[in-house]
Amino acid sequence: MRAAARIAWRELRGGSKGFRIFLICLALGVAAIAAVGMVRESVRQGLMREGATLLGGDAEMEFTYRFAAKDELAWMETVAPAYSAVVDFRSMAVVEQNGQVERGLTQVKSVDAAYPLIGAVELAPSMSLAEALQGNGAAMDRILADRLGLTAGDSFRLGTNDFTLRAIIEREPDGAGDGFRLGPRTLVRTNALDGSGLLEPGTLFSTKYRLLLPENTDLAALKAEAEARFDDSGLRWRDRRNGAPGIQEFVERVGAFLALVGLAGLIVGGIGVSAAVRAYLSGKTATIATLRTLGADRRTIFLIYLGQIAALTLTGVALGLLLGGALPLVLAAFIETRLPVPVAVALYPRPLAEAALSGVLTALIFTLWPLAQTENVRAAALFRTAFGRMRPWPRPPYLLTLGLLLVLLVGAAALVSGAPWLALYMAIGVLCTLVLLALMTFAIRTLARRLARAVRGRPILRLALGAIGGPREETGSVILSLGLGLTALTAVSQIEANLREAIIRDLPGRAPSYFFVDIQNDQLQGFRARLDEDPAVSRLDTAPMLRGVITRINGRPARETAGDHWVLSGDRGVTYAAEPSPQTTVTAGEWWPADYTGEPQISFAAEEAEEMGLKLGDDLTVNILGRDITGTLTSFRAVDFSTAGIGFIMSMNPAALAGAPHTHIATVYAEATAEAAILRDLASAYPNITAVRVRDAIDRVSDVLSGLAAAVGYGAVATLIMGGVVLIGTAGAVERARVYEAAILKTIGGPRGRILSTFALRSALLGMVAGGVALFCGTLASWSVMTFVIEADFTFHTSPALAIVAAGIVATLLAGAVFAWRPLAVRPARVLRNRD
């Protein structure tokens, strides 16, 4: 052991010239994972630190479409020295100026005098919130005020009540914690909405009671007590430990994607590491053979070079940690301005440790194979030049160790990403892609050898094909390194293109023009009459609208039976109907008779029922407006939520919901030219009704998609850059072989131009093959995601595909060109003399 360490140290003192690519690849891969982890941890720490501010209090109790009952308010008063009630809903802001009427969808937040409990609302011009909201005063986001042409002092209408704009909202302390909004914000007092028709029983709104708690309150115990008392009444609880769950979950998902893309980059770097180690050990054949003649056994040889690789691995990992840890600190100001959440940028040990673990495991995986082959070098190698004639497969203990290291790498990636199952699937996908690339590399080399033998009269093409199918590592390194980066880029581009096609082009063709909510019972007939007589309206769907929380299944708590299914995560839409509509398809069971008045019966969405393990005859308890209704599942029906039309998880017989206050919703399918007139007439006749233009909602979703796709796309480009580094390393590693090849070709009369053409054609063919293989693998991955995960149609998009292949050709041509000039400049006699 001491002798192996001493020899390893002496060889390392000679320099690490052959390991530059090794160090660069490892450092960049570790730096990418460390930087992503640092940013993710900075966001998480920022959310935890500012959780109370984002939430607007230490804890929040939310109720859907109702205010808190007396017993709920009494409990709040006993546990909280202060609380504030906030009402959140959508409405239409209407402005009448100079005979013109302008309307805009707005997300209204009505507040009491105690709001905000924590932080302050920043307004322009500078004033207190109390001053801005005095009487019927209001504050509004600048984008909405500009859209409606409003300035301070102007009037606008919400429902049937008039308000005066007094200030522009510059910042809400709890704005980031409010989640996704379809419209810009408007702030008013809750009591100023009395008589507006917007907060009537059955209308769509939510109330959020923010609690200011004593300093040493046990939040977990308080949450358990609140849920035990009020969970069956539809309570949703949040506290400062997770003040913005939607944002945190989004950040975790994006972080998981980026971490896995970083892992893909690290694996690409691992390919470069492996190539560098192979090239280094190839040059050490004589040294290893000499050591064998002096009595060194296989274990000593292995430990000598394992020690060298371990030292270089630690160096590369340290460089990566230094770079990955420093980047977020240097770019802290940029990160804080680009993210809409508080960010606590600092040096966190956990993401650095995670990146170091990934780097060490990757280096071990990609160097163990060539290291294991050193024990096969014999003393006779001193008289041969074929390091590559060793036994291709290491001994079983090495193969077992490789398998265990792979499992550790995938497991570590899953555990540290923040989204274990997502990361696990993606890591397995990356490894499967790598295996598929390796298999295709073998097939391509075999095909190239056969084509080279078949080509006659085209020496340049034959030489290029022979080199691709030859025994050197160039083909495998190029296809694996460049191919994995291009595969990631292909998958991202195809998925994004298909999602955009589904959301922007296909969905509007199937989706309604408008989605109307809060239609009162006495308004429905007039609402329908206006649209039924309009020839531009092709279809009108209406339905009663209530909201309910599934609390029990067959008498047991719902989550004990169906787990954490999304249907149980909050309140869900509930409707009633005497008969199924023409668009309803009953897949199992039977609909109740039109005049049925017996025990409540429920028709449930078929796909969700299967996921939750529900069957016909099961009993569901649904809490609607504080009242428990227990009904029996008598039918399942197909519900397609992807059309943006009316779709309810649950439908009940009318008698089950008799007397429950409710409103109606409607979807209107109309020609684009008639949309403005429809909105104008209905908003004028029924000011309490809120209209959501579906295309505006689609645009908001598209913006979110663009941000996610851009983030993952940047990661894919980073992987591609890593592939470029490996390409350069590969080209440098085969430069010596190209020098010898060029010398032979010159000796037999080959001109420089033809030799250069051979090298260029070889690079172009390799790039085309790498791009083509990546195109196949990336398309397969994107088809799988669209078909099995998103459950949408897949269409192959040609433009990004051609760009991917072109990128592969250009990358390999550039890398090959850099290392082509030296072989052309060397004199043949000098090269061949050294080979004697």
mmCIF file of C-alpha atoms in Angstrom, residues 494-640:
data_model
loop_
_atom_site.group_PDB
_atom_site.id
_atom_site.type_symbol
_atom_site.label_atom_id
_atom_site.label_comp_id
_atom_site.label_asym_id
_atom_site.label_seq_id
_atom_site.Cartn_x
_atom_site.Cartn_y
_atom_site.Cartn_z
ATOM 1 C CA GLN A 494 -40.023 18.777 -28.891
ATOM 2 C CA ILE A 495 -41.948 18.793 -25.590
ATOM 3 C CA GLU A 496 -42.118 22.591 -25.562
ATOM 4 C CA ALA A 497 -43.259 22.698 -29.199
ATOM 5 C CA ASN A 498 -45.972 20.095 -28.569
ATOM 6 C CA LEU A 499 -47.193 21.825 -25.406
ATOM 7 C CA ARG A 500 -47.335 25.152 -27.194
ATOM 8 C CA GLU A 501 -49.211 23.546 -30.031
ATOM 9 C CA ALA A 502 -51.703 21.998 -27.624
ATOM 10 C CA ILE A 503 -52.141 25.161 -25.540
ATOM 11 C CA ILE A 504 -51.928 27.917 -28.132
ATOM 12 C CA ARG A 505 -53.242 26.313 -31.333
ATOM 13 C CA ASP A 506 -55.288 23.221 -30.532
ATOM 14 C CA LEU A 507 -56.837 24.232 -27.204
ATOM 15 C CA PRO A 508 -58.432 27.493 -28.407
ATOM 16 C CA GLY A 509 -60.045 25.518 -31.232
ATOM 17 C CA ARG A 510 -61.768 23.261 -28.677
ATOM 18 C CA ALA A 511 -62.026 25.699 -25.772
ATOM 19 C CA PRO A 512 -64.840 28.216 -25.241
ATOM 20 C CA SER A 513 -64.442 31.929 -25.856
ATOM 21 C CA TYR A 514 -65.561 32.933 -22.356
ATOM 22 C CA PHE A 515 -66.049 31.317 -19.007
ATOM 23 C CA PHE A 516 -68.769 33.123 -16.980
ATOM 24 C CA VAL A 517 -69.167 32.639 -13.221
ATOM 25 C CA ASP A 518 -71.486 33.931 -10.481
ATOM 26 C CA ILE A 519 -74.646 33.880 -12.589
ATOM 27 C CA GLN A 520 -77.514 34.186 -10.106
ATOM 28 C CA ASN A 521 -80.549 31.935 -10.421
ATOM 29 C CA ASP A 522 -82.830 34.804 -11.420
ATOM 30 C CA GLN A 523 -80.309 35.951 -14.063
ATOM 31 C CA LEU A 524 -79.917 32.640 -15.869
ATOM 32 C CA GLN A 525 -82.976 32.950 -18.116
ATOM 33 C CA GLY A 526 -82.010 36.419 -19.380
ATOM 34 C CA PHE A 527 -78.383 35.353 -19.751
ATOM 35 C CA ARG A 528 -79.370 32.416 -21.932
ATOM 36 C CA ALA A 529 -81.844 34.493 -23.951
ATOM 37 C CA ARG A 530 -79.131 36.983 -24.975
ATOM 38 C CA LEU A 531 -76.839 34.208 -26.219
ATOM 39 C CA ASP A 532 -79.455 31.873 -27.730
ATOM 40 C CA GLU A 533 -80.548 34.564 -30.170
ATOM 41 C CA ASP A 534 -76.998 35.435 -31.241
ATOM 42 C CA PRO A 535 -76.092 33.680 -34.550
ATOM 43 C CA ALA A 536 -72.377 34.084 -33.755
ATOM 44 C CA VAL A 537 -72.733 31.792 -30.731
ATOM 45 C CA SER A 538 -72.286 28.177 -31.758
ATOM 46 C CA ARG A 539 -72.690 26.616 -28.347
ATOM 47 C CA LEU A 540 -73.732 27.573 -24.824
ATOM 48 C CA ASP A 541 -73.295 25.308 -21.797
ATOM 49 C CA THR A 542 -74.529 26.180 -18.317
ATOM 50 C CA ALA A 543 -74.520 24.306 -15.039
ATOM 51 C CA PRO A 544 -75.285 24.920 -11.364
ATOM 52 C CA MET A 545 -72.093 25.524 -9.432
ATOM 53 C CA LEU A 546 -71.271 24.610 -5.848
ATOM 54 C CA ARG A 547 -68.023 23.691 -4.154
ATOM 55 C CA GLY A 548 -67.491 20.800 -1.785
ATOM 56 C CA VAL A 549 -64.774 18.983 0.120
ATOM 57 C CA ILE A 550 -64.745 15.173 0.186
ATOM 58 C CA THR A 551 -64.245 14.392 3.854
ATOM 59 C CA ARG A 552 -65.101 10.687 4.139
ATOM 60 C CA ILE A 553 -65.199 7.579 1.974
ATOM 61 C CA ASN A 554 -67.323 4.724 3.314
ATOM 62 C CA GLY A 555 -67.329 6.376 6.734
ATOM 63 C CA ARG A 556 -63.529 6.638 6.986
ATOM 64 C CA PRO A 557 -61.416 9.804 6.560
ATOM 65 C CA ALA A 558 -60.965 10.296 2.815
ATOM 66 C CA ARG A 559 -57.167 10.478 2.908
ATOM 67 C CA GLU A 560 -56.940 7.146 4.721
ATOM 68 C CA THR A 561 -58.754 5.531 1.796
ATOM 69 C CA ALA A 562 -57.526 7.446 -1.268
ATOM 70 C CA GLY A 563 -54.207 8.872 -0.048
ATOM 71 C CA ASP A 564 -53.012 12.283 -1.240
ATOM 72 C CA HIS A 565 -54.926 12.328 -4.512
ATOM 73 C CA TRP A 566 -55.344 15.828 -5.950
ATOM 74 C CA VAL A 567 -59.148 15.592 -5.721
ATOM 75 C CA LEU A 568 -58.789 15.548 -1.923
ATOM 76 C CA SER A 569 -56.327 18.451 -1.747
ATOM 77 C CA GLY A 570 -59.089 21.067 -1.460
ATOM 78 C CA ASP A 571 -62.612 21.869 -2.494
ATOM 79 C CA ARG A 572 -63.918 20.617 -5.840
ATOM 80 C CA GLY A 573 -66.725 21.607 -8.141
ATOM 81 C CA VAL A 574 -70.112 20.019 -7.520
ATOM 82 C CA THR A 575 -73.174 20.311 -9.742
ATOM 83 C CA TYR A 576 -76.580 18.696 -10.020
ATOM 84 C CA ALA A 577 -78.651 17.538 -12.985
ATOM 85 C CA ALA A 578 -81.902 15.625 -13.376
ATOM 86 C CA GLU A 579 -80.680 14.124 -16.652
ATOM 87 C CA PRO A 580 -77.231 13.779 -18.202
ATOM 88 C CA SER A 581 -76.387 16.446 -20.779
ATOM 89 C CA PRO A 582 -75.802 15.502 -24.435
ATOM 90 C CA GLN A 583 -72.043 15.873 -23.796
ATOM 91 C CA THR A 584 -72.104 13.424 -20.854
ATOM 92 C CA THR A 585 -70.885 9.870 -21.401
ATOM 93 C CA VAL A 586 -71.751 7.443 -18.599
ATOM 94 C CA THR A 587 -69.073 4.734 -18.532
ATOM 95 C CA ALA A 588 -70.442 2.578 -15.698
ATOM 96 C CA GLY A 589 -73.593 2.383 -13.603
ATOM 97 C CA GLU A 590 -76.846 4.230 -14.244
ATOM 98 C CA TRP A 591 -78.049 7.812 -13.932
ATOM 99 C CA TRP A 592 -80.872 8.476 -11.460
ATOM 100 C CA PRO A 593 -84.425 8.972 -12.726
ATOM 101 C CA ALA A 594 -85.366 12.569 -13.568
ATOM 102 C CA ASP A 595 -87.868 12.769 -10.693
ATOM 103 C CA TYR A 596 -85.700 10.940 -8.138
ATOM 104 C CA THR A 597 -86.061 12.299 -4.558
ATOM 105 C CA GLY A 598 -84.556 9.517 -2.444
ATOM 106 C CA GLU A 599 -81.189 9.280 -0.710
ATOM 107 C CA PRO A 600 -78.416 11.355 -2.365
ATOM 108 C CA GLN A 601 -76.748 9.749 -5.379
ATOM 109 C CA ILE A 602 -73.451 10.793 -6.939
ATOM 110 C CA SER A 603 -71.964 10.461 -10.417
ATOM 111 C CA PHE A 604 -68.152 10.644 -10.268
ATOM 112 C CA ALA A 605 -65.446 11.310 -12.884
ATOM 113 C CA ALA A 606 -64.372 7.860 -14.096
ATOM 114 C CA GLU A 607 -60.602 8.374 -14.416
ATOM 115 C CA GLU A 608 -60.267 10.032 -11.018
ATOM 116 C CA ALA A 609 -62.477 7.353 -9.422
ATOM 117 C CA GLU A 610 -60.175 4.632 -10.742
ATOM 118 C CA GLU A 611 -57.097 6.473 -9.433
ATOM 119 C CA MET A 612 -58.714 6.828 -5.995
ATOM 120 C CA GLY A 613 -59.845 3.203 -5.877
ATOM 121 C CA LEU A 614 -63.559 4.062 -5.806
ATOM 122 C CA LYS A 615 -66.213 1.621 -6.978
ATOM 123 C CA LEU A 616 -69.946 1.741 -7.547
ATOM 124 C CA GLY A 617 -71.840 1.509 -4.281
ATOM 125 C CA ASP A 618 -69.233 3.390 -2.221
ATOM 126 C CA ASP A 619 -70.478 6.157 0.064
ATOM 127 C CA LEU A 620 -68.948 9.646 -0.146
ATOM 128 C CA THR A 621 -69.419 12.397 2.436
ATOM 129 C CA VAL A 622 -69.089 15.856 0.871
ATOM 130 C CA ASN A 623 -69.055 19.041 2.935
ATOM 131 C CA ILE A 624 -70.858 21.809 1.048
ATOM 132 C CA LEU A 625 -71.095 25.228 2.713
ATOM 133 C CA GLY A 626 -70.542 23.632 6.110
ATOM 134 C CA ARG A 627 -73.160 20.901 5.655
ATOM 135 C CA ASP A 628 -72.238 17.223 5.296
ATOM 136 C CA ILE A 629 -74.036 15.367 2.504
ATOM 137 C CA THR A 630 -73.477 11.611 2.241
ATOM 138 C CA GLY A 631 -74.353 10.005 -1.077
ATOM 139 C CA THR A 632 -73.824 6.718 -2.899
ATOM 140 C CA LEU A 633 -71.775 6.369 -6.074
ATOM 141 C CA THR A 634 -74.228 5.118 -8.692
ATOM 142 C CA SER A 635 -72.389 5.973 -11.918
ATOM 143 C CA PHE A 636 -69.053 6.970 -13.429
ATOM 144 C CA ARG A 637 -68.726 9.296 -16.405
ATOM 145 C CA ALA A 638 -65.992 10.474 -18.739
ATOM 146 C CA VAL A 639 -64.751 14.001 -17.944
ATOM 147 C CA ASP A 640 -62.233 15.727 -20.228
#
